[in-house]
Amino acid sequence: MTAETKPDLSNLVRTGAPKNLFDKDSRKLWQHLEKQVRRLQFRIAKATREGRWNKVKCLQRLLTRSFAAKALAVKRVTQNRGKRTCGVDGRLWSTPKSQQKAISLLRHHGYKPMPLRRIYIPKANGKKRPLGIPTMLDRAMQALEEQALQPVAETLADRHSYGFRSNRSCADAIQQCFACLARKNSAQWVLECDIKGCFDNISHEWLLNNIPMDKGILKRWLKAGYLENGSLYSTEAGTPQGGICSPVLANMTLDGLEVIVKNSFPAKIGTQSSKLHVIRYADDMVITGASREILEQYVKPAISQFLALRGLELSEEKTHVVHINTGFDFLGQNIRKYNDKLLIKPSKKGVKALLDKVRQITHKNRQAKQVNLIHLLNPIIRGWANYHRHIVSKSTFSRVDSIIWERLWWWAKRRHSNKRNRWIHKRYFHRIGLRQHVFAVGWLIGKEFIGKKLFLASDLSIQRHRKVICDATPFDPQWVSYLNKRKLKHSVSEMPGLIRGC
């Protein structure tokens, strides 16, 4: 595109963008809108660091009334995984024309959120977790306000909080556990904490008094209620689990916990350090300590008092103190010392959940084609293996591959009960490289296999994860270069096929 024909992006934004933003050729315009929002978010974060709260409020208002932020909010809710899930009004923004029109619907004056559509999703313990689904308009309004709230939340967040934050992940939390527990003189005791119904019980009064955002909008969201089986129920506490703003609100509710734990006991007990460290992922957290007495007599009461002010409490059945030699499960991984050496492995519950899912899929698809079964299994196995590739998991990967192979052999034999084992093996299994029994569909041409094969977890190389610097935030100019390089490095490492040129 030449300089004469290049559109004036700033003019497009100022005049309401006459071209449809949601067409495929609008990439440069989206980049321009993202820069506008990013610039305001940096100013909000700077004002937060300086403690200029009136400035923060003015900049948040400017951001949430801007065309750029409204367009990005609509784009987010129409291009995420929930774009085909409607609220109580049954409406979806599924066409470029409706998405363009939706930008003009995001108005604060006269806005009144609709009740949530309540559904339930199963939990690992057999119980069900309530999930509230807002309408598309309410989701877009939450995404709009979240853009203004996120710089404040990131600036004030605890240093070792890793859940629902950009540029942070479960792998960072696990690596912090390793850093706090791996040495011989590290803490030997761990307090596992679980908050009972965190999202459902946060005090509305505390949120309205402490969250720096439009109080009128926040109050309407909290009091919107939910519909279940045709009946309207009011909400007296909690933030709806399923809303875009809910993770940020929950994180801000629990921020400050690290300071409370550090101050719950003097730093020195004679010559012995208390070794208090907090590692938190959303509402799941572990606290390390030098002794059981420190954790039970000082830390746990301090946490309970901190949570009580916010309408929360610890779950007694899931909160307990364990020794590092006994080990504990955290974020689907088992952390334990064996002869003074800390090893982090996939948890038994996580392995069982994967194998149960594989067993369920093979059972339901007994009559499916082999290629379709491989298509169903590969994303599940690959996702599970990628999650655990940063820890001591090679032997677990091999064991999982072996059990899955036995399950697939059962699947193949059941389809041909009157055939010999050699015939079944030749039909469904191939020799690929050094492996002789690969579940695959295709042909071997020379040394190269053409077709589709089952992903093997043991083929994935183990790579130590490098933890993000705990002070790095995406809205501070001094960390932008570091976070961009880290993001690029991780995106390349997660796509080995591109590196190999295949």
Coordinates of C-alpha atoms in Angstrom, one line a residue:
M1 CA 0.0 0.0 0.0
T2 CA 1.5 3.4 -1.1
A3 CA 1.6 6.5 1.0
E4 CA -1.2 8.1 -1.1
T5 CA -3.6 5.1 -0.6
K6 CA -2.7 4.3 3.0
P7 CA -5.7 5.2 5.2
D8 CA -5.4 7.7 8.0
L9 CA -5.8 5.4 11.0
S10 CA -6.2 8.3 13.5
N11 CA -9.0 9.7 11.4
L12 CA -10.7 6.4 11.2
V13 CA -10.8 6.1 14.9
R14 CA -11.9 9.7 15.4
T15 CA -14.8 9.5 13.0
G16 CA -16.0 6.1 14.3
A17 CA -14.2 3.8 11.9
P18 CA -16.3 3.9 8.7
K19 CA -14.7 0.6 7.5
N20 CA -15.7 -2.6 9.3
L21 CA -13.2 -3.3 11.9
F22 CA -14.0 -7.0 11.9
D23 CA -13.0 -7.6 8.3
K24 CA -9.9 -9.6 7.6
D25 CA -8.0 -6.6 6.3
S26 CA -8.1 -4.5 9.5
R27 CA -4.9 -5.8 11.1
K28 CA -3.1 -2.4 11.0
L29 CA -6.1 -0.6 12.4
W30 CA -6.3 -3.0 15.3
Q31 CA -2.6 -2.5 16.0
H32 CA -3.3 1.3 16.2
L33 CA -6.2 0.8 18.6
E34 CA -4.1 -1.5 20.8
K35 CA -1.3 1.1 21.0
Q36 CA -3.9 3.8 22.1
V37 CA -5.2 1.6 24.9
R38 CA -1.7 0.5 25.9
R39 CA -0.5 4.1 26.2
L40 CA -3.4 4.9 28.6
Q41 CA -2.8 1.7 30.6
F42 CA 0.9 2.7 31.1
R43 CA -0.3 6.1 32.4
I44 CA -2.7 4.5 34.8
A45 CA 0.0 2.2 36.2
K46 CA 2.4 5.1 36.6
A47 CA -0.2 7.1 38.5
T48 CA -0.8 4.0 40.7
R49 CA 2.9 3.7 41.6
E50 CA 2.9 7.4 42.5
G51 CA -0.2 7.0 44.6
R52 CA -2.1 9.7 42.6
W53 CA -5.6 8.1 42.9
N54 CA -7.5 11.0 41.5
K55 CA -5.3 10.8 38.4
V56 CA -6.0 7.1 38.2
K57 CA -9.7 7.7 38.3
C58 CA -9.6 10.3 35.5
L59 CA -7.5 8.1 33.3
Q60 CA -9.7 5.1 33.9
R61 CA -12.7 7.1 32.9
L62 CA -10.9 8.3 29.8
L63 CA -10.0 4.8 28.8
T64 CA -13.4 3.2 29.3
R65 CA -15.1 6.0 27.2
S66 CA -12.6 5.7 24.3
F67 CA -13.6 4.1 21.0
A68 CA -10.3 2.0 21.0
A69 CA -11.0 0.3 24.3
K70 CA -14.7 -0.4 23.3
A71 CA -13.6 -2.0 20.0
L72 CA -11.0 -4.2 21.8
A73 CA -13.6 -5.3 24.4
V74 CA -16.0 -6.4 21.6
K75 CA -13.2 -8.2 19.8
R76 CA -12.2 -10.0 23.0
V77 CA -15.7 -11.4 23.7
T78 CA -16.4 -12.3 20.0
Q79 CA -13.1 -14.2 19.4
N80 CA -12.6 -16.1 22.6
R81 CA -13.8 -19.7 23.5
G82 CA -17.2 -18.5 24.8
K83 CA -18.2 -16.6 21.7
R84 CA -20.9 -19.2 20.9
T85 CA -22.3 -19.3 24.5
C86 CA -25.2 -16.9 25.0
G87 CA -26.6 -15.4 28.2
V88 CA -30.2 -15.1 29.4
D89 CA -31.2 -12.9 26.4
G90 CA -30.1 -15.6 23.9
R91 CA -28.2 -13.1 21.7
L92 CA -24.8 -13.6 20.0
W93 CA -22.6 -11.3 18.1
S94 CA -21.6 -13.7 15.4
T95 CA -21.4 -11.6 12.3
P96 CA -19.0 -8.7 11.4
K97 CA -21.9 -6.3 11.1
S98 CA -23.3 -7.2 14.5
Q99 CA -19.9 -6.9 16.1
Q100 CA -19.3 -3.5 14.5
K101 CA -22.7 -2.3 15.8
A102 CA -22.0 -3.7 19.3
I103 CA -19.3 -1.1 19.8
S104 CA -21.9 1.7 19.9
L105 CA -23.9 -0.3 22.6
L106 CA -21.1 0.0 25.2
R107 CA -22.5 3.1 27.0
H108 CA -22.2 3.7 30.7
H109 CA -25.2 6.1 31.0
G110 CA -28.3 4.0 31.6
Y111 CA -26.4 0.7 31.6
K112 CA -28.1 -2.0 33.6
P113 CA -26.7 -5.6 33.5
M114 CA -29.0 -8.6 33.1
P115 CA -29.0 -11.6 35.4
L116 CA -26.5 -14.4 34.9
R117 CA -27.4 -17.7 33.4
R118 CA -26.4 -20.3 36.0
I119 CA -24.9 -23.6 34.9
Y120 CA -22.9 -26.2 36.8
I121 CA -19.6 -27.8 35.8
P122 CA -18.2 -31.0 37.5
K123 CA -15.2 -30.8 39.9
A124 CA -12.5 -33.4 40.5
N125 CA -14.0 -34.4 43.9
G126 CA -17.4 -35.2 42.3
K127 CA -19.1 -32.0 43.3
K128 CA -20.3 -29.3 40.9
R129 CA -19.0 -25.7 40.6
P130 CA -21.6 -23.0 39.8
L131 CA -20.8 -20.9 36.8
G132 CA -22.5 -17.7 35.8
I133 CA -22.7 -16.8 32.1
P134 CA -23.4 -13.1 31.4
T135 CA -24.9 -11.7 28.2
M136 CA -22.7 -10.6 25.4
L137 CA -23.2 -6.9 26.3
D138 CA -22.4 -7.5 30.0
R139 CA -19.3 -9.5 28.9
A140 CA -18.1 -6.7 26.7
M141 CA -18.7 -4.1 29.5
Q142 CA -16.7 -6.2 31.9
A143 CA -13.9 -6.5 29.3
L144 CA -14.0 -2.8 28.9
E145 CA -13.7 -2.1 32.6
E146 CA -11.1 -4.8 33.0
Q147 CA -8.8 -2.9 30.7
A148 CA -8.8 0.0 33.1
L149 CA -8.5 -2.1 36.2
Q150 CA -5.7 -4.4 35.1
P151 CA -2.9 -1.8 35.3
V152 CA -3.8 -1.1 38.9
A153 CA -4.1 -4.8 39.8
E154 CA -0.7 -5.6 38.2
T155 CA 1.0 -2.7 39.9
L156 CA -0.3 -3.6 43.4
A157 CA -0.2 -7.4 43.0
D158 CA 1.8 -9.7 45.4
R159 CA 5.3 -10.5 44.0
H160 CA 4.6 -14.3 44.1
S161 CA 1.0 -14.3 42.8
Y162 CA 0.9 -16.3 39.5
G163 CA -2.8 -17.0 38.8
F164 CA -4.8 -15.1 36.2
R165 CA -2.0 -12.7 35.4
S166 CA -0.4 -12.0 32.0
N167 CA 3.1 -13.4 31.5
R168 CA 2.8 -15.8 34.5
S169 CA 1.8 -19.4 34.6
C170 CA 1.6 -22.5 36.8
A171 CA 5.1 -23.4 35.7
D172 CA 6.3 -20.1 37.4
A173 CA 4.6 -21.0 40.6
I174 CA 6.1 -24.5 40.6
Q175 CA 9.5 -23.1 39.9
Q176 CA 9.1 -20.8 42.9
C177 CA 8.3 -23.8 45.1
F178 CA 11.5 -25.4 43.9
A179 CA 13.5 -22.2 44.7
C180 CA 12.0 -22.1 48.2
L181 CA 12.3 -25.8 49.1
A182 CA 15.2 -27.4 47.2
R183 CA 18.2 -26.5 49.3
K184 CA 19.3 -28.5 52.4
N185 CA 18.8 -25.5 54.6
S186 CA 15.4 -24.6 53.0
A187 CA 12.1 -24.7 54.9
Q188 CA 11.0 -28.2 55.9
W189 CA 7.3 -27.5 56.6
V190 CA 4.6 -26.4 54.3
L191 CA 1.1 -25.1 55.0
E192 CA -1.3 -26.0 52.2
C193 CA -4.2 -23.5 52.1
D194 CA -7.5 -23.7 50.3
I195 CA -10.2 -21.0 50.5
K196 CA -13.7 -22.3 50.8
G197 CA -15.8 -21.0 47.9
C198 CA -13.5 -18.1 47.2
F199 CA -15.4 -16.6 44.2
D200 CA -18.8 -17.2 45.8
N201 CA -18.2 -15.6 49.2
I202 CA -16.2 -12.4 48.7
S203 CA -17.8 -9.6 50.6
H204 CA -19.6 -7.1 48.4
E205 CA -19.0 -4.4 50.9
W206 CA -15.3 -5.0 50.9
L207 CA -15.1 -4.9 47.1
L208 CA -17.1 -1.7 46.8
N209 CA -14.8 0.0 49.4
N210 CA -11.5 -1.2 48.1
I211 CA -11.6 -1.9 44.3
P212 CA -10.6 1.3 42.4
M213 CA -13.1 1.3 39.6
D214 CA -16.6 2.8 38.8
K215 CA -18.5 1.9 42.0
G216 CA -21.9 2.2 40.2
I217 CA -21.0 -0.3 37.5
L218 CA -19.4 -2.7 40.1
K219 CA -22.4 -2.6 42.4
R220 CA -24.8 -3.4 39.5
W221 CA -22.6 -6.4 38.5
L222 CA -22.5 -7.7 42.0
K223 CA -26.2 -7.3 42.6
A224 CA -27.4 -8.5 39.2
G225 CA -28.5 -12.0 40.4
Y226 CA -28.8 -15.2 38.4
L227 CA -31.5 -17.2 36.7
E228 CA -31.8 -20.9 37.4
N229 CA -34.6 -23.2 36.2
G230 CA -36.7 -20.1 35.3
S231 CA -36.3 -18.5 38.8
L232 CA -34.5 -15.3 39.7
Y233 CA -32.1 -15.4 42.7
S234 CA -30.4 -12.5 44.3
T235 CA -26.6 -12.4 45.0
E236 CA -25.6 -11.2 48.4
A237 CA -21.9 -12.1 48.3
G238 CA -19.3 -13.2 45.8
T239 CA -18.2 -12.2 42.3
P240 CA -19.7 -14.3 39.5
Q241 CA -17.3 -17.2 38.5
G242 CA -17.3 -17.0 34.7
G243 CA -17.3 -13.2 34.3
I244 CA -14.3 -11.6 32.6
C245 CA -13.6 -9.3 35.6
S246 CA -14.0 -12.0 38.2
P247 CA -10.3 -13.2 38.2
V248 CA -9.0 -9.7 38.5
L249 CA -11.4 -8.9 41.4
A250 CA -10.4 -12.2 43.2
N251 CA -6.7 -11.5 42.8
M252 CA -7.1 -7.9 44.2
T253 CA -9.1 -9.3 47.1
L254 CA -6.2 -11.6 48.1
D255 CA -3.3 -9.2 47.3
G256 CA -1.5 -8.2 50.5
L257 CA -1.4 -11.7 51.9
E258 CA 2.3 -11.9 51.5
V259 CA 2.9 -8.9 53.7
I260 CA 0.5 -10.3 56.4
V261 CA 2.3 -13.6 56.4
K262 CA 5.8 -12.0 56.6
N263 CA 4.6 -9.8 59.5
S264 CA 2.9 -12.6 61.4
F265 CA 6.1 -13.7 63.0
P266 CA 9.5 -12.0 63.7
A267 CA 12.1 -12.7 60.9
K268 CA 14.5 -14.3 63.4
I269 CA 13.9 -16.9 66.2
G270 CA 17.3 -16.6 67.9
T271 CA 19.6 -17.6 65.1
Q272 CA 17.0 -19.5 63.1
S273 CA 15.2 -17.9 60.2
S274 CA 11.4 -18.3 60.0
K275 CA 11.8 -19.1 56.2
L276 CA 8.3 -17.8 55.4
H277 CA 7.5 -17.7 51.7
V278 CA 4.0 -17.5 50.0
I279 CA 3.4 -19.0 46.6
R280 CA -0.1 -18.3 45.4
Y281 CA -2.0 -19.3 42.2
A282 CA -5.5 -17.7 42.4
D283 CA -7.1 -19.0 45.6
D284 CA -4.7 -22.0 45.9
M285 CA -1.5 -21.3 47.9
V286 CA 1.3 -22.8 49.9
I287 CA 3.3 -21.2 52.7
T288 CA 6.7 -22.5 53.7
G289 CA 8.0 -22.3 57.2
A290 CA 10.9 -23.4 59.5
S291 CA 8.7 -25.3 61.8
R292 CA 5.1 -26.6 62.3
E293 CA 4.6 -24.3 65.3
I294 CA 5.3 -21.2 63.2
L295 CA 2.7 -22.2 60.6
E296 CA 0.0 -23.4 63.0
Q297 CA 0.3 -20.9 65.8
Y298 CA 1.1 -17.7 63.9
V299 CA 0.7 -17.9 60.2
K300 CA -2.6 -19.7 59.9
P301 CA -4.4 -17.4 62.4
A302 CA -3.1 -14.4 60.6
I303 CA -4.4 -15.7 57.2
S304 CA -7.8 -16.5 58.8
Q305 CA -8.0 -13.0 60.1
F306 CA -7.0 -11.5 56.8
L307 CA -9.6 -13.5 54.9
A308 CA -12.4 -12.8 57.5
L309 CA -12.3 -9.1 56.6
R310 CA -13.1 -10.1 53.1
G311 CA -15.9 -12.5 53.9
L312 CA -13.7 -15.6 53.3
E313 CA -12.5 -18.5 55.3
L314 CA -10.1 -21.4 55.0
S315 CA -11.4 -24.9 54.2
E316 CA -10.5 -27.0 57.2
E317 CA -10.6 -30.3 55.3
K318 CA -8.1 -29.1 52.7
T319 CA -5.9 -26.9 54.9
H320 CA -3.1 -28.7 56.7
V321 CA 0.6 -28.6 57.5
V322 CA 2.9 -31.3 56.0
H323 CA 6.6 -32.1 56.1
I324 CA 8.5 -31.8 52.8
N325 CA 9.6 -35.5 53.2
T326 CA 5.9 -36.5 53.1
G327 CA 5.3 -34.2 50.1
F328 CA 2.2 -32.4 48.9
D329 CA 0.3 -31.8 45.6
F330 CA 0.1 -28.3 44.2
L331 CA -1.3 -27.4 40.8
G332 CA -1.5 -31.0 39.6
Q333 CA 2.1 -31.8 40.6
N334 CA 3.7 -33.6 43.6
I335 CA 6.5 -31.8 45.4
R336 CA 8.5 -34.0 47.8
K337 CA 12.1 -34.6 49.0
Y338 CA 13.7 -38.0 48.6
N339 CA 16.9 -38.3 50.7
D340 CA 17.2 -34.5 50.9
K341 CA 16.8 -34.1 47.1
L342 CA 13.6 -32.3 46.0
L343 CA 11.8 -33.9 43.1
I344 CA 8.7 -32.5 41.4
K345 CA 6.6 -35.1 39.5
P346 CA 3.1 -35.3 38.0
S347 CA 0.6 -36.1 40.8
K348 CA -1.1 -39.4 40.9
K349 CA -4.5 -37.7 40.7
G350 CA -3.4 -36.0 37.5
V351 CA -2.1 -39.2 35.9
K352 CA -5.3 -41.0 36.9
A353 CA -7.5 -38.2 35.5
L354 CA -5.6 -38.4 32.1
L355 CA -5.9 -42.2 31.9
D356 CA -9.6 -42.1 32.9
K357 CA -10.2 -39.6 30.1
V358 CA -8.4 -41.8 27.5
R359 CA -10.3 -44.8 28.7
Q360 CA -13.6 -42.9 28.4
I361 CA -12.8 -41.7 24.8
T362 CA -11.8 -45.2 23.6
H363 CA -14.9 -46.7 25.2
K364 CA -17.2 -44.2 23.5
N365 CA -15.5 -44.5 20.1
R366 CA -15.3 -48.3 19.8
Q367 CA -16.7 -48.1 16.3
A368 CA -14.9 -44.9 15.2
K369 CA -12.2 -44.9 12.5
Q370 CA -8.7 -45.1 13.7
V371 CA -7.8 -41.7 12.3
N372 CA -10.7 -40.1 14.2
L373 CA -9.7 -41.7 17.4
I374 CA -6.1 -40.4 17.0
H375 CA -7.6 -36.9 16.3
L376 CA -9.5 -37.0 19.6
L377 CA -6.6 -38.4 21.7
N378 CA -3.7 -36.3 20.5
P379 CA -4.7 -32.9 21.9
I380 CA -5.4 -34.4 25.3
I381 CA -2.1 -36.3 25.6
R382 CA -0.1 -33.4 24.1
G383 CA -1.6 -30.8 26.4
W384 CA -1.1 -32.9 29.5
A385 CA 2.5 -33.7 28.5
N386 CA 3.3 -30.0 27.7
Y387 CA 2.0 -29.0 31.1
H388 CA 4.4 -31.5 32.9
R389 CA 7.4 -31.2 30.6
H390 CA 9.3 -28.8 32.9
I391 CA 9.6 -31.3 35.9
V392 CA 10.9 -34.8 36.6
S393 CA 8.4 -36.6 34.4
K394 CA 10.2 -38.8 31.9
S395 CA 9.5 -42.1 33.6
T396 CA 5.9 -41.0 34.2
F397 CA 5.6 -40.2 30.4
S398 CA 6.9 -43.7 29.5
R399 CA 4.5 -45.4 31.9
V400 CA 1.5 -43.4 30.6
D401 CA 2.4 -44.2 27.0
S402 CA 2.6 -47.9 27.9
I403 CA -0.9 -47.9 29.6
I404 CA -2.4 -46.0 26.7
W405 CA -0.9 -48.5 24.3
E406 CA -2.5 -51.4 26.2
R407 CA -5.8 -49.6 26.0
L408 CA -5.5 -49.1 22.3
W409 CA -4.5 -52.7 21.8
W410 CA -7.8 -53.6 23.6
W411 CA -9.6 -51.2 21.3
A412 CA -8.2 -52.9 18.2
K413 CA -8.7 -56.5 19.4
R414 CA -12.3 -55.8 20.3
R415 CA -13.0 -54.7 16.7
H416 CA -11.5 -57.9 15.2
S417 CA -12.1 -60.7 17.8
N418 CA -11.7 -63.4 15.2
K419 CA -8.4 -62.2 13.8
R420 CA -4.9 -63.1 14.8
N421 CA -2.7 -60.7 16.8
R422 CA -0.2 -60.4 14.0
W423 CA -3.0 -59.3 11.6
I424 CA -4.3 -56.7 14.1
H425 CA -0.8 -55.4 14.7
K426 CA -0.1 -55.0 11.0
R427 CA -3.4 -53.2 10.5
Y428 CA -3.2 -50.6 13.3
F429 CA 0.4 -50.4 14.4
H430 CA 3.5 -49.3 12.4
R431 CA 7.2 -49.2 12.8
I432 CA 8.3 -45.5 12.8
G433 CA 12.0 -44.8 13.5
L434 CA 13.2 -46.9 16.4
R435 CA 9.6 -47.6 17.6
Q436 CA 8.0 -50.8 16.4
H437 CA 4.5 -50.5 17.8
V438 CA 3.2 -47.0 17.0
F439 CA -0.6 -46.6 16.8
A440 CA -0.8 -44.8 13.4
V441 CA -2.6 -44.5 10.0
G442 CA -0.5 -44.1 6.9
W443 CA 2.4 -45.4 4.9
L444 CA 6.2 -45.6 5.5
I445 CA 8.0 -44.2 2.4
G446 CA 11.7 -44.8 2.9
K447 CA 12.4 -43.6 6.4
E448 CA 9.6 -41.1 6.5
F449 CA 6.1 -41.9 7.7
I450 CA 3.3 -40.2 5.8
G451 CA 0.0 -40.1 7.8
K452 CA -1.3 -39.5 11.3
K453 CA 0.2 -41.1 14.4
L454 CA -0.7 -41.1 18.1
F455 CA 1.3 -38.5 20.0
L456 CA 3.7 -40.1 22.5
A457 CA 4.4 -38.2 25.7
S458 CA 7.8 -39.8 26.0
D459 CA 8.8 -38.2 22.7
L460 CA 8.6 -34.8 24.4
S461 CA 11.9 -33.5 25.7
I462 CA 12.2 -32.3 29.3
Q463 CA 13.0 -28.6 29.5
R464 CA 13.6 -26.7 32.8
H465 CA 11.3 -23.7 33.0
R466 CA 12.9 -20.3 33.7
K467 CA 10.7 -18.4 36.2
V468 CA 9.6 -14.9 35.4
I469 CA 11.2 -12.1 37.5
C470 CA 8.8 -11.6 40.3
D471 CA 8.8 -7.7 40.0
A472 CA 8.2 -7.7 36.2
T473 CA 4.8 -6.2 35.2
P474 CA 3.6 -5.6 31.6
F475 CA 2.7 -1.9 32.4
D476 CA 6.1 -0.7 33.5
P477 CA 8.3 0.5 30.7
Q478 CA 11.5 -0.9 32.2
W479 CA 10.1 -4.5 31.9
V480 CA 8.5 -4.3 28.5
S481 CA 11.6 -5.5 26.6
Y482 CA 12.3 -8.3 29.0
L483 CA 8.7 -9.6 28.8
N484 CA 8.6 -9.4 25.0
K485 CA 11.8 -11.4 24.7
R486 CA 10.5 -13.9 27.2
K487 CA 7.2 -14.3 25.3
L488 CA 8.9 -14.7 22.0
K489 CA 11.3 -17.4 23.5
H490 CA 8.4 -19.3 25.0
S491 CA 6.3 -19.2 21.8
V492 CA 9.2 -20.6 19.8
S493 CA 10.0 -23.4 22.4
E494 CA 6.3 -24.5 22.3
M495 CA 6.4 -25.0 18.5
P496 CA 9.2 -27.5 17.9
G497 CA 7.7 -28.4 14.5
L498 CA 8.5 -24.9 13.2
I499 CA 12.1 -25.2 14.4
R500 CA 12.7 -28.4 12.6
G501 CA 11.1 -27.0 9.5
C502 CA 8.3 -29.6 9.4

